[in-house]
Coordinates of C-alpha atoms in Angstrom, one line a residue:
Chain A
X1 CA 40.2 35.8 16.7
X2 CA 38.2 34.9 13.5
X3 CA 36.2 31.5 12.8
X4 CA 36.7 30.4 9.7
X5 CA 34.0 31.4 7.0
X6 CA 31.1 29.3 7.0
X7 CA 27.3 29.7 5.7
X8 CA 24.8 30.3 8.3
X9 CA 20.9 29.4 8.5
X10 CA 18.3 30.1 11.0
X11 CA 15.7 28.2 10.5
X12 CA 12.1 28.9 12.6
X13 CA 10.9 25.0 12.6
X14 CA 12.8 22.0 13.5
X15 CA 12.0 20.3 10.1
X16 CA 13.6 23.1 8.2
X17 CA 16.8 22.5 10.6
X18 CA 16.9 19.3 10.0
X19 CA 16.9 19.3 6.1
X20 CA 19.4 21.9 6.6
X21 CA 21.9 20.1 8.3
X22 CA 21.3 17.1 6.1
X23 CA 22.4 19.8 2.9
X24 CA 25.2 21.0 4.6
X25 CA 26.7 17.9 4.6
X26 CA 29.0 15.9 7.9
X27 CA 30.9 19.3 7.8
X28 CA 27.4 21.4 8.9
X29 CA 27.0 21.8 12.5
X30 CA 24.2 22.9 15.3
X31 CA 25.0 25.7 17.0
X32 CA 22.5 26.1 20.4
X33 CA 24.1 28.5 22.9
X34 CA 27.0 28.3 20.6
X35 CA 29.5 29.0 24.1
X36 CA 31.8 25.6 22.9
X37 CA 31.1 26.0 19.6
X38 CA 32.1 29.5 19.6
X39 CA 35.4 29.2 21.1
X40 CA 36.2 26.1 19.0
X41 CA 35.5 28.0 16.1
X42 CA 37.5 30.8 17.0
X43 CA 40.6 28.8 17.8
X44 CA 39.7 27.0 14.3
X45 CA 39.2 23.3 16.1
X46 CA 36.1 23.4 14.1
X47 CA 35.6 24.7 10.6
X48 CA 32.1 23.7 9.8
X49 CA 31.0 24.8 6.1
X50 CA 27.5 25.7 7.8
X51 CA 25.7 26.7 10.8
X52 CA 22.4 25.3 11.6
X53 CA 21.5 28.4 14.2
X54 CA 18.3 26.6 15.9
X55 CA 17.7 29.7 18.1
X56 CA 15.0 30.8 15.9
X57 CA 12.8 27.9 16.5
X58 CA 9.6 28.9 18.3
X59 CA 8.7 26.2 21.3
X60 CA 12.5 25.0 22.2
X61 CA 12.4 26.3 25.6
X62 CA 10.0 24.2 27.2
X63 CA 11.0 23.3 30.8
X64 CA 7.9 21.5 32.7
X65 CA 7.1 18.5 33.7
X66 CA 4.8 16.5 31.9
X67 CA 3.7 12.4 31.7
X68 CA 6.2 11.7 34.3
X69 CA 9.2 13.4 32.8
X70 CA 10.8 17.1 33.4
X71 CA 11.4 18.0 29.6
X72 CA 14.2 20.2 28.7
X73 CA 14.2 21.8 25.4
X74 CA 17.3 22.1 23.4
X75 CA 17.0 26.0 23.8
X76 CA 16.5 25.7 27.8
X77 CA 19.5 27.9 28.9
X78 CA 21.6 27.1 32.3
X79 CA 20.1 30.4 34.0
X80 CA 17.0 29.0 33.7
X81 CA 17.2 25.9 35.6
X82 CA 19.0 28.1 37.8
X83 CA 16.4 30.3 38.5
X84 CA 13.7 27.7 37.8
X85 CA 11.6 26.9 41.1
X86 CA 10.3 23.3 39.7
X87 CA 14.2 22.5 39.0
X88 CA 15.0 24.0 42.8
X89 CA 12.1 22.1 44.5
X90 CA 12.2 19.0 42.5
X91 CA 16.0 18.3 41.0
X92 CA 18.5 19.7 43.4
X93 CA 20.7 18.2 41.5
X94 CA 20.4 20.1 38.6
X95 CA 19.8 22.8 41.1
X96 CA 23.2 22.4 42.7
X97 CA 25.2 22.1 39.2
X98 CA 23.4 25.2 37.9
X99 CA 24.3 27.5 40.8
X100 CA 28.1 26.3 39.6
X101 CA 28.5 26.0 36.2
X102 CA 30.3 28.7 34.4
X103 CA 29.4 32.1 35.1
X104 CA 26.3 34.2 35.1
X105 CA 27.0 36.0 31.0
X106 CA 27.8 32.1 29.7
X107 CA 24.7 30.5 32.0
X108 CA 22.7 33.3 29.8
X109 CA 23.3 31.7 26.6
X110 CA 24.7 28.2 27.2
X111 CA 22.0 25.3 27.1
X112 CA 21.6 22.2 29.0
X113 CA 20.8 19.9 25.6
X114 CA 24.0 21.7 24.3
X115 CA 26.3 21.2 26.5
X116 CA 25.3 17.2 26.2
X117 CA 25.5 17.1 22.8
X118 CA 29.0 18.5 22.8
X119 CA 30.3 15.6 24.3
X120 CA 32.9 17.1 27.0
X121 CA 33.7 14.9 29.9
X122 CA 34.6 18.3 31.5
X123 CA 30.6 19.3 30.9
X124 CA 28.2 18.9 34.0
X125 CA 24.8 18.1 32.5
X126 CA 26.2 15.2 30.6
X127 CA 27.1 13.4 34.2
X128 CA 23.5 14.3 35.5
X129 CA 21.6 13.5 32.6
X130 CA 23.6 10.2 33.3
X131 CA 22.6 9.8 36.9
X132 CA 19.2 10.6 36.3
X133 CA 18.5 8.2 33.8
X134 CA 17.8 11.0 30.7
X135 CA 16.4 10.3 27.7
X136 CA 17.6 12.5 24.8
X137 CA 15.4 13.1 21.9
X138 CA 17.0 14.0 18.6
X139 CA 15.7 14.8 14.9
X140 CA 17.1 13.3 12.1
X141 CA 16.3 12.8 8.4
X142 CA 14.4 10.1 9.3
X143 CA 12.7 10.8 12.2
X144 CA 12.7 10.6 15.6
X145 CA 15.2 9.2 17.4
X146 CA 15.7 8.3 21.0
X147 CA 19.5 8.2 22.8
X148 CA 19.7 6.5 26.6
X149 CA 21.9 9.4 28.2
X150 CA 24.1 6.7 30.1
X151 CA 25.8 5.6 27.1
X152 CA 26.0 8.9 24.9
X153 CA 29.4 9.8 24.6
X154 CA 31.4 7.5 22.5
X155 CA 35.1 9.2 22.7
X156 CA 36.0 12.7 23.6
X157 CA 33.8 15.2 21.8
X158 CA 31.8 12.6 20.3
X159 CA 29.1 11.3 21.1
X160 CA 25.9 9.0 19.5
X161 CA 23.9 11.9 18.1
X162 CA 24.2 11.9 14.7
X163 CA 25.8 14.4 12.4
X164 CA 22.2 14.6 10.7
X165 CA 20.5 14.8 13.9
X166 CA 19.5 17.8 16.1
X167 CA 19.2 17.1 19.8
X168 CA 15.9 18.9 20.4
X169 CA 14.7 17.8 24.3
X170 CA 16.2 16.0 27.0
X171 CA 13.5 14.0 29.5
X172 CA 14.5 12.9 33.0
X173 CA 12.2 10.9 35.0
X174 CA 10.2 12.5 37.6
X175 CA 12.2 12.0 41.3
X176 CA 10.5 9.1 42.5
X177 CA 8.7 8.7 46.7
X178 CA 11.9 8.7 49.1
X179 CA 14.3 9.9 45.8
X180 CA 16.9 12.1 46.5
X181 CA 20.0 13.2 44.8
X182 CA 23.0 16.0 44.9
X183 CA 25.8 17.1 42.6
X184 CA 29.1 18.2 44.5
X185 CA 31.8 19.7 42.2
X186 CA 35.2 21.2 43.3
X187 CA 36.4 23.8 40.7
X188 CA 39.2 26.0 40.9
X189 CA 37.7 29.0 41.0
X190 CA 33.7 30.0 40.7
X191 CA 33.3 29.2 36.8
X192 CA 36.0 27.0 36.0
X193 CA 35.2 23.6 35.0
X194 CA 35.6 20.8 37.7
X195 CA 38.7 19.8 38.7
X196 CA 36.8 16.5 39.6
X197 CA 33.0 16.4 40.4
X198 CA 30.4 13.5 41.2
X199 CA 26.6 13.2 40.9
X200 CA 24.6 10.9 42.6
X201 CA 21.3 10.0 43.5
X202 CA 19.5 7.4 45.5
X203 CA 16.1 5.7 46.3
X204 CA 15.4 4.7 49.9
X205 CA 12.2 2.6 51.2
X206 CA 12.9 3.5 55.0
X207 CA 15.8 3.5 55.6
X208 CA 17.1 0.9 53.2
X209 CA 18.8 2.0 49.7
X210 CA 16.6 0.3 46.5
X211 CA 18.4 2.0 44.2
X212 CA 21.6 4.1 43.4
X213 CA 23.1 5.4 40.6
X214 CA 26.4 7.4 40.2
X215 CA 28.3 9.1 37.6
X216 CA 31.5 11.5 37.3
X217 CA 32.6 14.2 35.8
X218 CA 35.6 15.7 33.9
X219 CA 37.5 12.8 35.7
X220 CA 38.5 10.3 32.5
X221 CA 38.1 10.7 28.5
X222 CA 34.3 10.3 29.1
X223 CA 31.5 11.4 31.3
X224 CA 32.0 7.9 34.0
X225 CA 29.1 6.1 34.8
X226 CA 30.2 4.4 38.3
X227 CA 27.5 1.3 38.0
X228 CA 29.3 -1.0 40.5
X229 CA 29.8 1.4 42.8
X230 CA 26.5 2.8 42.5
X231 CA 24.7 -1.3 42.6
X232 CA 27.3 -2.0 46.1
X233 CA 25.1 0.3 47.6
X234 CA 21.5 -1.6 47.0
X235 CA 19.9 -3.6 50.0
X236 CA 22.2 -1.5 52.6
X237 CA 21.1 0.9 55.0
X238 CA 21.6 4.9 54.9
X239 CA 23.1 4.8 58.3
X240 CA 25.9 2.0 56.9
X241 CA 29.2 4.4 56.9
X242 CA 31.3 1.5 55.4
X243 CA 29.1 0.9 52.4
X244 CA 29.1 4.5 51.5
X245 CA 33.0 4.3 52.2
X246 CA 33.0 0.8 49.7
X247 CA 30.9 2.6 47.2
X248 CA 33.9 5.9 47.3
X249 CA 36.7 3.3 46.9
X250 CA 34.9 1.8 44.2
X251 CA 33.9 5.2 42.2
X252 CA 37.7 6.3 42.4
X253 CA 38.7 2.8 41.2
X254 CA 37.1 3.5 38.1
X255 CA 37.8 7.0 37.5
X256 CA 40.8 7.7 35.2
X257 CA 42.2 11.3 35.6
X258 CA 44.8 13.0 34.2
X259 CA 47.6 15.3 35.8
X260 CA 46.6 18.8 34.6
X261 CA 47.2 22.3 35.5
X262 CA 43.9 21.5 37.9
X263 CA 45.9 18.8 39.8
X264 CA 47.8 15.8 39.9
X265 CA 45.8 12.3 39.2
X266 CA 45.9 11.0 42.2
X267 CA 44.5 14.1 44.2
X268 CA 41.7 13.9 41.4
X269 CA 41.0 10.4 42.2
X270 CA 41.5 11.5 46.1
X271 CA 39.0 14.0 45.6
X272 CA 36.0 11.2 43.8
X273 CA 36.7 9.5 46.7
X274 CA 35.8 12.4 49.2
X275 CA 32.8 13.8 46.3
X276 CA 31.4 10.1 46.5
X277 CA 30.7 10.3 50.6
X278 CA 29.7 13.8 50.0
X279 CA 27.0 13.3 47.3
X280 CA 25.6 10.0 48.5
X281 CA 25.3 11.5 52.3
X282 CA 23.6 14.7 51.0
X283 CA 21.7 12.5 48.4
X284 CA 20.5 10.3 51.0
X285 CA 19.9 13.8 53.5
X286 CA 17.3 14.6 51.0
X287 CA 15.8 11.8 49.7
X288 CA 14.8 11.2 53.8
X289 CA 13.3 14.7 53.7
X290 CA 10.9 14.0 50.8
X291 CA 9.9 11.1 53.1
X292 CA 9.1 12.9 56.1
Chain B
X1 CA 33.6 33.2 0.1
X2 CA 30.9 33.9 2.0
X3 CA 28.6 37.2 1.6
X4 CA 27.1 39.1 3.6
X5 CA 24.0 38.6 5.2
X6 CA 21.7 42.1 6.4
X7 CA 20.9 42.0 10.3
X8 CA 18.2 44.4 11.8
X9 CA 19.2 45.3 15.2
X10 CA 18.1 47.6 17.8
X11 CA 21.4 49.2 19.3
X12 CA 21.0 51.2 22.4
X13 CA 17.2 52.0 21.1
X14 CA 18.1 53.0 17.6
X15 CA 17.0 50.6 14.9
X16 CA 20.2 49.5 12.7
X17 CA 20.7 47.5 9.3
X18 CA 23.9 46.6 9.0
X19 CA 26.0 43.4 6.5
X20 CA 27.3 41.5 8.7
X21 CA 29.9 38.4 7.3
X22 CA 27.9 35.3 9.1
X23 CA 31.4 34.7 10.9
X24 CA 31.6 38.5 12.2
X25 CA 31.4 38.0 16.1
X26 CA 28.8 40.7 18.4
X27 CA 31.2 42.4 19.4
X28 CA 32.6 43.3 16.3
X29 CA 29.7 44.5 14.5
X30 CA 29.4 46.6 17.6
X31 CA 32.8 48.4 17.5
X32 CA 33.3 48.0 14.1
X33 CA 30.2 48.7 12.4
X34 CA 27.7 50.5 14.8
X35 CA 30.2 51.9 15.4
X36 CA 30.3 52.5 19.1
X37 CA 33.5 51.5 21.0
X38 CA 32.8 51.8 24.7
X39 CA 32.5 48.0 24.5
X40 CA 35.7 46.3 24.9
X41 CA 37.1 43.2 23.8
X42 CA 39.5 41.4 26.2
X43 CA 40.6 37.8 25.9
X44 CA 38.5 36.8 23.4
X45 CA 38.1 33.4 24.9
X46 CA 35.5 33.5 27.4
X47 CA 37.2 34.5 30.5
X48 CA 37.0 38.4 31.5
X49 CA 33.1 39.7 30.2
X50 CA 35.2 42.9 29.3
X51 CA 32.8 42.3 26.3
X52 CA 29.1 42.4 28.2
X53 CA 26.0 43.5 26.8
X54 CA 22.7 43.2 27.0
X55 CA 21.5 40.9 24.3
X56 CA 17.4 41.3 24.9
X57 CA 18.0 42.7 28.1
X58 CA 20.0 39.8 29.1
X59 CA 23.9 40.3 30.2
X60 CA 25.9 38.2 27.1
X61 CA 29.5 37.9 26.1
X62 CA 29.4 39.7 22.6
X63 CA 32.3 38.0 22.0
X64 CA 30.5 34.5 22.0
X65 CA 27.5 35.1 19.9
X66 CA 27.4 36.0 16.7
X67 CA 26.3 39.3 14.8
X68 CA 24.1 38.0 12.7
X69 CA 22.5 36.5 16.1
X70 CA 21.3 40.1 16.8
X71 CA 19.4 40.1 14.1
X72 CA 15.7 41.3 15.6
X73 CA 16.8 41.4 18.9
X74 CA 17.7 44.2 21.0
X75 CA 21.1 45.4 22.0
X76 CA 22.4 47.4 24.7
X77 CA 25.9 49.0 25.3
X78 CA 27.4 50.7 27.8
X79 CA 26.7 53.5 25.6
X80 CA 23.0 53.1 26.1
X81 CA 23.5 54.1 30.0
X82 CA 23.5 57.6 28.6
X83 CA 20.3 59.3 30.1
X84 CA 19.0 62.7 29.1
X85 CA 18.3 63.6 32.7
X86 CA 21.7 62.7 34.1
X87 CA 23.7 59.9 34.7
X88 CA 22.5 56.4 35.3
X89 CA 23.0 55.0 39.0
X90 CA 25.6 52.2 38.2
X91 CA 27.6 54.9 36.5
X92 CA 27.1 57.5 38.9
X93 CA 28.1 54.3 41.3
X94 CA 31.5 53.5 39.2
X95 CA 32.5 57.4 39.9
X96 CA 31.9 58.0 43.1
X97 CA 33.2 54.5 44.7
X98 CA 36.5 55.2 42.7
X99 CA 35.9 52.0 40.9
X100 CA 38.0 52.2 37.8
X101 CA 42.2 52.0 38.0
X102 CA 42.5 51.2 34.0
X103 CA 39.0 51.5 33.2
X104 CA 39.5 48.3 30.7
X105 CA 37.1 46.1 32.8
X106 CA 34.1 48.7 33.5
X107 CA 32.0 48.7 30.6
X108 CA 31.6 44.8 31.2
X109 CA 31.0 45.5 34.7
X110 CA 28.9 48.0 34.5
X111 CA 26.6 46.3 32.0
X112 CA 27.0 43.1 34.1
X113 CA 25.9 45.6 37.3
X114 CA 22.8 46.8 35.2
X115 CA 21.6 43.3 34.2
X116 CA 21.7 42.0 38.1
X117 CA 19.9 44.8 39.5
X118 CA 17.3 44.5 36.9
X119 CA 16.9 41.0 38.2
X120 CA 17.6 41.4 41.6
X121 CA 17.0 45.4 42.9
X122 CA 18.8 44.6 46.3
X123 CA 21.3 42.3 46.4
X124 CA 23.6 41.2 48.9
X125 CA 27.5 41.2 49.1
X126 CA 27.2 37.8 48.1
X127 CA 24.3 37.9 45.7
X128 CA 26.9 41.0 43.6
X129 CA 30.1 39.1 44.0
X130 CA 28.3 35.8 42.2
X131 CA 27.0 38.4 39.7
X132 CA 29.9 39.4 38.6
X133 CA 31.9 36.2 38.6
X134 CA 32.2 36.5 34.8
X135 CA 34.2 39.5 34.5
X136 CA 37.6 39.9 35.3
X137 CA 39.6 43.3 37.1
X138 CA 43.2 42.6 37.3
X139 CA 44.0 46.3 38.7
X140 CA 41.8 47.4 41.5
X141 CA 40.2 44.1 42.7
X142 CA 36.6 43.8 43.4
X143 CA 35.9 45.7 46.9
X144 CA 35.3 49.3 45.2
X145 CA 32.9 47.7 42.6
X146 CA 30.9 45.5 45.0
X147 CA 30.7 49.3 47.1
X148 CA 29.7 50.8 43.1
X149 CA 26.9 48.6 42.9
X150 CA 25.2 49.1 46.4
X151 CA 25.7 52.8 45.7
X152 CA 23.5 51.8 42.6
X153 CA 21.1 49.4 44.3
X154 CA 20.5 52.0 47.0
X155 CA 20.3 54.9 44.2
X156 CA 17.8 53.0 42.2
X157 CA 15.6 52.3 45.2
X158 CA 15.5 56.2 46.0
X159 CA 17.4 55.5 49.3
X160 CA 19.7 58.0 50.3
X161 CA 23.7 57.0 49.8

């Protein structure tokens, strides 16, 4: 299995990429970890004229925290927030998904700001970034250029980052006091994508939820951001087992599933249900232990 | 068309220049034009790691990165296990757990084994089976190489096996 000829460019700065891209054209594309782009390429799904390799570009890779945001570089692979201890102490969330996403050879390569940009509802950090409230800075001719992470996707595989734009750093708020969230994915088999999987997180003061947010994964055309759901839950109490059960009801309400080879839609939609209560109860578990 | 583009690359410690079409995949420049072929390709698509190498001492699918990626980086093979003063412990491992039915799997194992205990010079049961997730057997299952890669854990730690 061949891609289909294309130029290649490895620029060392992102200026250089950027004026690259803008040559090549709507046809040039970025290629990160390149493990989507790779197999799309082979299976000719994409014949770009030119690839914009930006693993040559020194400084990428930053992964620290730093005026209240965690900042992940666009070259920031998935093994290193999995064997980051900031990202295990501070963002089990992003803890939880790295442990589960892929395999250890892909987690080598594959990066977080890639696997957004791609624009896969299938694709985990898309649904976190989501929940966590990301900001995603891109590059562009003219600039910088600043994309909310809850609306990124527009349609499947597409998404709000330019064709001229290069995604260079995703920033997530730093987990506020009494913040805690969880991602909880069911997958066929270790490395398969979900067959339906649901991140949430939650804010208490006490014992009283002051904020909530939800979104799902690989469950509809688009990464699902589950805001009603997610604002049922403000004003209630951690203990309250029917607002958590409201809040499930309400997140499979608005997921939209396909039968698959990874299940029919109504076990997917079963199964948001079930991930909901999971998330929220181990989300709200650990946002208890960061007030203790 | 395209031309070619020249690619420095360190290959099992030996410094290469090879041409490399832009679209020419790792894994191809390694069989191909290295040439060494212990490195296998399998499904092409992600799915079995019969392709692993180290790419900078990290285990890769050389199937999903590009040749021209290697350019100024190092490369190993399972090729590179080759020591002067006998074998290495994951394939001294592979042998005596009778690990291999086919043999089509191993190279990606093995390279998969290497990159883990590099990482990680004692892991469990668990900690191995994770590890090598990525890469498919379809002919003897996994118990024999989980028991390979103790052997070599053990072996590299100088403990008796």
């Amino acid at each position: 299995m061949l891609p289909s000829s294309f130029e290649y460019v490895a620029p060392t700065s992102v200026d250089e990429a950027v004026q690259a891209l803008a040559a090549g054209g709507v046809d040039a594309k970025v290629m990160a970890g390149g493990q989507s782009l790779l197999p799309m390429l082979k299976l000719r799904l994409a014949r770009p004229n030119l690839i914009v390799d930006i693993n040559n570009i020194v400084g990428l890779d930053t992964l620290e925290e730093s005026d209240g945001m965690l900042r992940i570089g666009a070259l920031v692979r998935h093994g290193h927030l999995e064997r980051s201890e900031l990202i295990r102490d501070r963002y089990p969330m992003i803890f939880d998904a790295a442990q589960r996403l892929a395999d250890p050879l892909t987690r080598n390569r594959g990066t977080f700001c890639g696997s957004i940009a791609h624009g896969d509802a299938a694709g985990d950090w898309a649904t976190i970034a989501m929940v966590l409230g990301a900001e995603l800075h891109a590059v562009g001719p003219n600039g910088a250029v600043v994309h909310s992470a809850v609306d990124f996707q527009t349609s499947m595989f597409e998404t709000k980052l330019g064709a001229d734009q290069i995604l260079v750093e995703a920033r997530i708020p730093m987990p506020k006091f009494g913040q805690g969230s969880s991602y909880k994915k069911i997958d066929r088999k270790l490395g398969d994508y979900a067959t339906a999987a649901v991140g949430a997180s939650i804010v208490l003061d006490g014992t009283t939820i002051t904020e909530a947010s939800i979104g799902l994964t690989n469950v509809g055309p688009l990464t699902i951001h589950a805001a009603d759901a997610a604002a049922s839950l403000v004003g209630k109490s951690i203990d309250d087992a029917e607002a958590f059960e409201q809040t499930a009801v309400l997140a499979a309400a608005i997921s939209d599933p396909v039968s698959d080879l990874r299940g029919l839609a109504e076990f997917k939609r079963e199964l948001v249900r079930v991930l909901t209560k999971r998330a929220l109860r181990t989300a709200g578990a650990r946002a208890q232990a960061t007030e203790a | 068309m395209v031309g070619t583009l020249a690619v420095t690359t360190t290959v099992n410690g030996q410094e290469r220049e090879l041409h490399v079409e832009p679209r020419m995949l790792l894994v191809s420049m390694i069989r191909d034009l290295v040439p060494e072929t212990g490195t296998h390709l399998g499904c092409e698509t992600s799915s079995c790691g019969a392709c692993t190498v180290l790419l900078d001492g990290k285990s890769v699918k050389s199937c999903m990165v590009l040749a021209v990626q290697a350019n100024g980086r190092e490369v190993t093979t399972v090729e590179g296990l080759e020591t002067a003063d006998g074998w290495h412990p994951v394939r001294e491992g592979f042998k005596e757990e009778h690990t291999l039915q086919c043999g089509y799997c191993t190279p990606g194992m093995m390279m998969t084994s290497v990159a883990l205990l590099a990482e990680n010079p004692d892991p469990s049961e668990d900690d191995i089976r994770k590890a090598i997730s990525g890469n498919l057997c379809r002919c003897t299952g996994y118990v024999n190489i989980v028991k390979a890669v103790q052997y070599a854990a053990k072996k590299q730690q100088g403990l008796s096996v």
